mmCIF file of C-alpha atoms in Angstrom:
data_model
loop_
_atom_site.group_PDB
_atom_site.id
_atom_site.type_symbol
_atom_site.label_atom_id
_atom_site.label_comp_id
_atom_site.label_asym_id
_atom_site.label_seq_id
_atom_site.Cartn_x
_atom_site.Cartn_y
_atom_site.Cartn_z
ATOM 1 C CA UNK I 1 -41.420 14.585 -35.579
ATOM 2 C CA UNK I 2 -39.062 11.836 -34.518
ATOM 3 C CA UNK I 3 -41.318 8.893 -35.351
ATOM 4 C CA UNK I 4 -42.345 8.421 -31.724
ATOM 5 C CA UNK I 5 -45.565 10.277 -30.914
ATOM 6 C CA UNK I 6 -46.692 11.011 -27.396
ATOM 7 C CA UNK I 7 -50.094 12.307 -26.343
ATOM 8 C CA UNK I 8 -51.107 14.455 -24.679
ATOM 9 C CA UNK I 9 -48.258 16.971 -24.776
ATOM 10 C CA UNK I 10 -49.425 18.584 -21.557
ATOM 11 C CA UNK I 11 -51.554 17.193 -18.746
ATOM 12 C CA UNK I 12 -52.739 18.713 -15.491
ATOM 13 C CA UNK I 13 -54.415 16.347 -13.089
ATOM 14 C CA UNK I 14 -55.578 16.285 -9.519
ATOM 15 C CA UNK I 15 -54.249 13.779 -7.051
ATOM 16 C CA UNK I 16 -57.469 11.759 -7.163
ATOM 17 C CA UNK I 17 -57.737 11.613 -10.955
ATOM 18 C CA UNK I 18 -57.006 8.718 -13.271
ATOM 19 C CA UNK I 19 -55.404 9.466 -16.604
ATOM 20 C CA UNK I 20 -53.284 7.706 -19.223
ATOM 21 C CA UNK I 21 -50.312 8.716 -21.297
ATOM 22 C CA UNK I 22 -49.997 7.280 -24.765
ATOM 23 C CA UNK I 23 -46.957 6.532 -26.884
ATOM 24 C CA UNK I 24 -47.026 5.315 -30.465
ATOM 25 C CA UNK I 25 -44.311 4.389 -32.935
ATOM 26 C CA UNK I 26 -44.448 2.967 -36.435
ATOM 27 C CA UNK I 27 -40.710 2.607 -36.900
ATOM 28 C CA UNK I 28 -40.774 -1.169 -36.681
ATOM 29 C CA UNK I 29 -39.064 -1.057 -33.306
ATOM 30 C CA UNK I 30 -39.631 -3.911 -30.894
ATOM 31 C CA UNK I 31 -38.687 -2.365 -27.558
ATOM 32 C CA UNK I 32 -40.300 0.591 -25.826
ATOM 33 C CA UNK I 33 -39.396 2.540 -22.714
ATOM 34 C CA UNK I 34 -40.821 5.038 -20.252
ATOM 35 C CA UNK I 35 -38.443 7.608 -18.765
ATOM 36 C CA UNK I 36 -39.163 10.280 -16.173
ATOM 37 C CA UNK I 37 -37.370 13.605 -16.429
ATOM 38 C CA UNK I 38 -37.486 15.815 -13.343
ATOM 39 C CA UNK I 39 -35.773 19.172 -13.030
ATOM 40 C CA UNK I 40 -32.074 19.009 -12.154
ATOM 41 C CA UNK I 41 -32.086 15.189 -12.101
ATOM 42 C CA UNK I 42 -30.899 12.584 -14.586
ATOM 43 C CA UNK I 43 -33.513 10.890 -16.691
ATOM 44 C CA UNK I 44 -34.852 7.936 -14.766
ATOM 45 C CA UNK I 45 -35.782 4.725 -16.504
ATOM 46 C CA UNK I 46 -39.189 3.534 -15.337
ATOM 47 C CA UNK I 47 -40.194 0.593 -17.520
ATOM 48 C CA UNK I 48 -38.867 -1.404 -20.451
ATOM 49 C CA UNK I 49 -40.969 -3.530 -22.759
ATOM 50 C CA UNK I 50 -39.310 -5.868 -25.212
ATOM 51 C CA UNK I 51 -41.513 -7.728 -27.684
ATOM 52 C CA UNK I 52 -44.536 -6.580 -25.649
ATOM 53 C CA UNK I 53 -43.228 -8.189 -22.501
ATOM 54 C CA UNK I 54 -42.175 -6.095 -19.524
ATOM 55 C CA UNK I 55 -38.518 -6.790 -18.917
ATOM 56 C CA UNK I 56 -37.695 -4.052 -16.463
ATOM 57 C CA UNK I 57 -39.532 -2.287 -13.686
ATOM 58 C CA UNK I 58 -37.257 0.090 -11.864
ATOM 59 C CA UNK I 59 -38.926 0.147 -8.455
ATOM 60 C CA UNK I 60 -41.621 2.446 -9.712
ATOM 61 C CA UNK I 61 -44.574 3.093 -7.350
ATOM 62 C CA UNK I 62 -47.729 1.153 -8.172
ATOM 63 C CA UNK I 63 -49.606 4.369 -8.921
ATOM 64 C CA UNK I 64 -47.834 4.123 -12.300
ATOM 65 C CA UNK I 65 -49.080 1.193 -14.352
ATOM 66 C CA UNK I 66 -47.666 0.513 -17.840
ATOM 67 C CA UNK I 67 -49.397 -1.354 -20.620
ATOM 68 C CA UNK I 68 -48.025 -2.510 -23.950
ATOM 69 C CA UNK I 69 -50.842 -4.029 -26.041
ATOM 70 C CA UNK I 70 -48.647 -4.398 -29.130
ATOM 71 C CA UNK I 71 -45.183 -3.456 -30.321
ATOM 72 C CA UNK I 72 -46.359 -0.084 -31.633
ATOM 73 C CA UNK I 73 -48.193 1.230 -28.591
ATOM 74 C CA UNK I 74 -47.250 1.888 -25.002
ATOM 75 C CA UNK I 75 -49.400 3.391 -22.278
ATOM 76 C CA UNK I 76 -48.712 4.696 -18.805
ATOM 77 C CA UNK I 77 -51.789 4.634 -16.612
ATOM 78 C CA UNK I 78 -51.750 7.092 -13.737
ATOM 79 C CA UNK I 79 -53.852 7.128 -10.572
ATOM 80 C CA UNK I 80 -53.680 8.875 -7.205
ATOM 81 C CA UNK I 81 -50.465 10.660 -8.102
ATOM 82 C CA UNK I 82 -48.495 12.949 -5.827
ATOM 83 C CA UNK I 83 -47.213 16.469 -6.577
ATOM 84 C CA UNK I 84 -43.654 15.114 -6.744
ATOM 85 C CA UNK I 85 -44.722 13.040 -9.739
ATOM 86 C CA UNK I 86 -44.897 16.231 -11.787
ATOM 87 C CA UNK I 87 -42.301 15.835 -14.522
ATOM 88 C CA UNK I 88 -41.731 15.322 -18.212
ATOM 89 C CA UNK I 89 -42.487 11.716 -19.160
ATOM 90 C CA UNK I 90 -40.580 10.542 -22.191
ATOM 91 C CA UNK I 91 -41.240 7.500 -24.284
ATOM 92 C CA UNK I 92 -38.505 5.892 -26.374
ATOM 93 C CA UNK I 93 -38.235 2.966 -28.728
ATOM 94 C CA UNK I 94 -35.410 0.869 -30.117
ATOM 95 C CA UNK I 95 -34.843 -1.919 -32.553
ATOM 96 C CA UNK I 96 -33.365 -4.711 -30.530
ATOM 97 C CA UNK I 97 -30.862 -3.659 -27.912
ATOM 98 C CA UNK I 98 -30.635 -0.137 -29.161
ATOM 99 C CA UNK I 99 -26.882 0.125 -29.101
ATOM 100 C CA UNK I 100 -26.480 -0.098 -32.842
ATOM 101 C CA UNK I 101 -29.386 2.000 -34.024
ATOM 102 C CA UNK I 102 -29.823 4.280 -31.042
ATOM 103 C CA UNK I 103 -32.914 5.189 -29.107
ATOM 104 C CA UNK I 104 -35.678 7.285 -30.650
ATOM 105 C CA UNK I 105 -37.464 9.514 -28.170
ATOM 106 C CA UNK I 106 -40.817 11.210 -28.317
ATOM 107 C CA UNK I 107 -41.399 14.835 -27.335
ATOM 108 C CA UNK I 108 -42.757 13.865 -23.962
ATOM 109 C CA UNK I 109 -45.829 14.606 -21.890
ATOM 110 C CA UNK I 110 -45.439 17.430 -19.405
ATOM 111 C CA UNK I 111 -47.394 16.277 -16.368
ATOM 112 C CA UNK I 112 -48.423 18.579 -13.541
ATOM 113 C CA UNK I 113 -50.093 17.098 -10.474
ATOM 114 C CA UNK I 114 -52.049 19.603 -8.414
ATOM 115 C CA UNK B 1 -23.049 0.522 -10.912
ATOM 116 C CA UNK B 2 -23.184 2.935 -13.798
ATOM 117 C CA UNK B 3 -22.889 6.678 -13.380
ATOM 118 C CA UNK B 4 -22.615 9.640 -15.725
ATOM 119 C CA UNK B 5 -21.510 13.056 -14.490
ATOM 120 C CA UNK B 6 -22.019 16.289 -16.360
ATOM 121 C CA UNK B 7 -20.556 18.824 -13.986
ATOM 122 C CA UNK B 8 -21.528 21.858 -16.074
ATOM 123 C CA UNK B 9 -25.125 22.718 -15.273
ATOM 124 C CA UNK B 10 -25.342 25.697 -17.588
ATOM 125 C CA UNK B 11 -23.028 27.310 -20.131
ATOM 126 C CA UNK B 12 -23.578 30.618 -21.887
ATOM 127 C CA UNK B 13 -21.555 31.607 -24.928
ATOM 128 C CA UNK B 14 -21.734 34.199 -27.636
ATOM 129 C CA UNK B 15 -22.428 33.020 -31.153
ATOM 130 C CA UNK B 16 -19.382 31.800 -33.063
ATOM 131 C CA UNK B 17 -17.533 30.830 -29.918
ATOM 132 C CA UNK B 18 -16.381 27.253 -29.499
ATOM 133 C CA UNK B 19 -17.784 25.390 -26.512
ATOM 134 C CA UNK B 20 -16.960 22.054 -24.905
ATOM 135 C CA UNK B 21 -19.423 20.055 -22.861
ATOM 136 C CA UNK B 22 -17.839 17.646 -20.405
ATOM 137 C CA UNK B 23 -18.943 14.109 -19.644
ATOM 138 C CA UNK B 24 -17.316 11.722 -17.178
ATOM 139 C CA UNK B 25 -18.624 8.226 -16.651
ATOM 140 C CA UNK B 26 -18.165 5.288 -14.318
ATOM 141 C CA UNK B 27 -18.677 1.661 -15.192
ATOM 142 C CA UNK B 28 -17.187 -1.705 -14.324
ATOM 143 C CA UNK B 29 -17.943 -3.083 -17.770
ATOM 144 C CA UNK B 30 -15.038 -3.399 -20.179
ATOM 145 C CA UNK B 31 -17.414 -3.047 -23.111
ATOM 146 C CA UNK B 32 -20.035 -0.330 -23.160
ATOM 147 C CA UNK B 33 -21.569 2.373 -25.316
ATOM 148 C CA UNK B 34 -21.652 6.121 -24.878
ATOM 149 C CA UNK B 35 -24.188 8.503 -26.365
ATOM 150 C CA UNK B 36 -24.854 12.198 -26.664
ATOM 151 C CA UNK B 37 -28.393 13.536 -27.049
ATOM 152 C CA UNK B 38 -29.687 17.036 -27.664
ATOM 153 C CA UNK B 39 -32.966 18.170 -26.089
ATOM 154 C CA UNK B 40 -34.320 21.344 -27.693
ATOM 155 C CA UNK B 41 -37.178 23.284 -26.054
ATOM 156 C CA UNK B 42 -39.691 21.081 -27.889
ATOM 157 C CA UNK B 43 -38.754 18.250 -25.525
ATOM 158 C CA UNK B 44 -37.684 15.282 -27.603
ATOM 159 C CA UNK B 45 -34.185 13.908 -27.223
ATOM 160 C CA UNK B 46 -32.358 13.932 -30.524
ATOM 161 C CA UNK B 47 -29.652 11.322 -31.020
ATOM 162 C CA UNK B 48 -26.263 12.852 -31.900
ATOM 163 C CA UNK B 49 -23.676 10.107 -31.588
ATOM 164 C CA UNK B 50 -22.968 6.618 -30.302
ATOM 165 C CA UNK B 51 -19.467 5.443 -29.402
ATOM 166 C CA UNK B 52 -18.252 1.922 -28.641
ATOM 167 C CA UNK B 53 -15.824 1.635 -25.768
ATOM 168 C CA UNK B 54 -13.304 -0.215 -27.892
ATOM 169 C CA UNK B 55 -13.182 2.526 -30.524
ATOM 170 C CA UNK B 56 -11.250 5.505 -29.185
ATOM 171 C CA UNK B 57 -10.972 7.321 -32.467
ATOM 172 C CA UNK B 58 -12.300 10.844 -32.185
ATOM 173 C CA UNK B 59 -15.133 11.804 -34.453
ATOM 174 C CA UNK B 60 -16.069 14.965 -36.273
ATOM 175 C CA UNK B 61 -19.429 15.705 -37.842
ATOM 176 C CA UNK B 62 -19.662 19.190 -39.257
ATOM 177 C CA UNK B 63 -19.337 21.632 -36.361
ATOM 178 C CA UNK B 64 -19.584 18.820 -33.815
ATOM 179 C CA UNK B 65 -16.667 16.790 -32.531
ATOM 180 C CA UNK B 66 -16.261 14.252 -29.773
ATOM 181 C CA UNK B 67 -13.183 13.392 -27.752
ATOM 182 C CA UNK B 68 -13.290 9.941 -26.152
ATOM 183 C CA UNK B 69 -10.563 9.311 -23.565
ATOM 184 C CA UNK B 70 -10.914 5.889 -22.043
ATOM 185 C CA UNK B 71 -7.972 6.501 -19.689
ATOM 186 C CA UNK B 72 -9.854 9.335 -17.994
ATOM 187 C CA UNK B 73 -13.365 7.920 -18.567
ATOM 188 C CA UNK B 74 -14.412 11.017 -20.424
ATOM 189 C CA UNK B 75 -16.441 11.614 -23.563
ATOM 190 C CA UNK B 76 -16.445 15.348 -24.212
ATOM 191 C CA UNK B 77 -18.427 17.118 -26.881
ATOM 192 C CA UNK B 78 -17.254 20.268 -28.675
ATOM 193 C CA UNK B 79 -19.326 22.578 -30.811
ATOM 194 C CA UNK B 80 -17.238 24.784 -33.068
ATOM 195 C CA UNK B 81 -18.512 28.210 -34.098
ATOM 196 C CA UNK B 82 -21.673 27.862 -32.028
ATOM 197 C CA UNK B 83 -25.004 29.113 -33.325
ATOM 198 C CA UNK B 84 -28.205 30.205 -31.614
ATOM 199 C CA UNK B 85 -29.892 27.031 -32.875
ATOM 200 C CA UNK B 86 -27.451 25.027 -30.766
ATOM 201 C CA UNK B 87 -29.185 26.288 -27.631
ATOM 202 C CA UNK B 88 -30.564 23.210 -25.901
ATOM 203 C CA UNK B 89 -29.924 20.791 -23.077
ATOM 204 C CA UNK B 90 -27.306 18.202 -23.952
ATOM 205 C CA UNK B 91 -27.238 14.803 -22.281
ATOM 206 C CA UNK B 92 -24.461 12.283 -22.122
ATOM 207 C CA UNK B 93 -25.541 8.672 -21.569
ATOM 208 C CA UNK B 94 -23.988 5.284 -20.935
ATOM 209 C CA UNK B 95 -25.334 1.907 -21.923
ATOM 210 C CA UNK B 96 -23.764 -1.216 -20.468
ATOM 211 C CA UNK B 97 -22.834 -4.358 -22.282
ATOM 212 C CA UNK B 98 -25.968 -6.516 -22.359
ATOM 213 C CA UNK B 99 -23.818 -9.628 -22.090
ATOM 214 C CA UNK B 100 -22.998 -8.659 -18.513
ATOM 215 C CA UNK B 101 -26.655 -8.278 -17.652
ATOM 216 C CA UNK B 102 -26.925 -4.570 -18.129
ATOM 217 C CA UNK B 103 -30.007 -4.746 -20.275
ATOM 218 C CA UNK B 104 -31.196 -2.096 -22.667
ATOM 219 C CA UNK B 105 -31.236 0.829 -20.300
ATOM 220 C CA UNK B 106 -29.374 4.071 -20.714
ATOM 221 C CA UNK B 107 -27.918 5.851 -17.702
ATOM 222 C CA UNK B 108 -28.088 9.592 -18.255
ATOM 223 C CA UNK B 109 -26.199 12.507 -16.791
ATOM 224 C CA UNK B 110 -28.079 15.498 -15.439
ATOM 225 C CA UNK B 111 -27.550 17.421 -18.662
ATOM 226 C CA UNK B 112 -25.877 20.695 -19.568
ATOM 227 C CA UNK B 113 -28.019 23.660 -20.583
ATOM 228 C CA UNK B 114 -26.258 25.484 -23.410
ATOM 229 C CA UNK B 115 -27.328 29.023 -24.228
ATOM 230 C CA UNK B 116 -25.912 30.622 -27.328
ATOM 231 C CA UNK B 117 -26.567 34.338 -27.567
ATOM 232 C CA UNK B 118 -26.122 36.812 -30.384
#
């Protein structure tokens, strides 16, 4: 366990479903991130929350909707996804800018859209 | 624009061999940070090292060593006497200087799959 917990570990959903991914950390970090990892591609930053405020949205389609109710929890709400959205979704957290202490990643949620 | 290139998609070695994973980066920042992460089959990215751009001293940690060459924009990673437990995907990443507006985000390479066999 890295200190960042993601649930569920695996998720299969239909294109018309609505589901949510959850990320939780109790490391005292104040910034949280969603990354998408697709096969043969670099990890893509999706969203950044700093002090519970969204500070970055990397042109992500609106079918992905993040929520950060407090500094320990981060959600990614999913609806009407496409098969190409199948990927490993990784959550990370940092203390401050992350350069000094590094980024702590969770184990990810493996999402399959059918 | 930031870019990280890991040209080696997959490397297979026999246990106890030394192996070097290449990383080449592009950035217009004069100050930046470089990282290496290990991703075992369980999925999480495990932090290995962070390097400031103004510190070109090479680093050794046990069987791991890193060679930072600012002149060639490379940050290569060597595992000495590899072991089966080293089998994983290894990612090199670049983080810009936040003072130039780069924010907190890491730019990752595509990763190198390392397979260490008996």
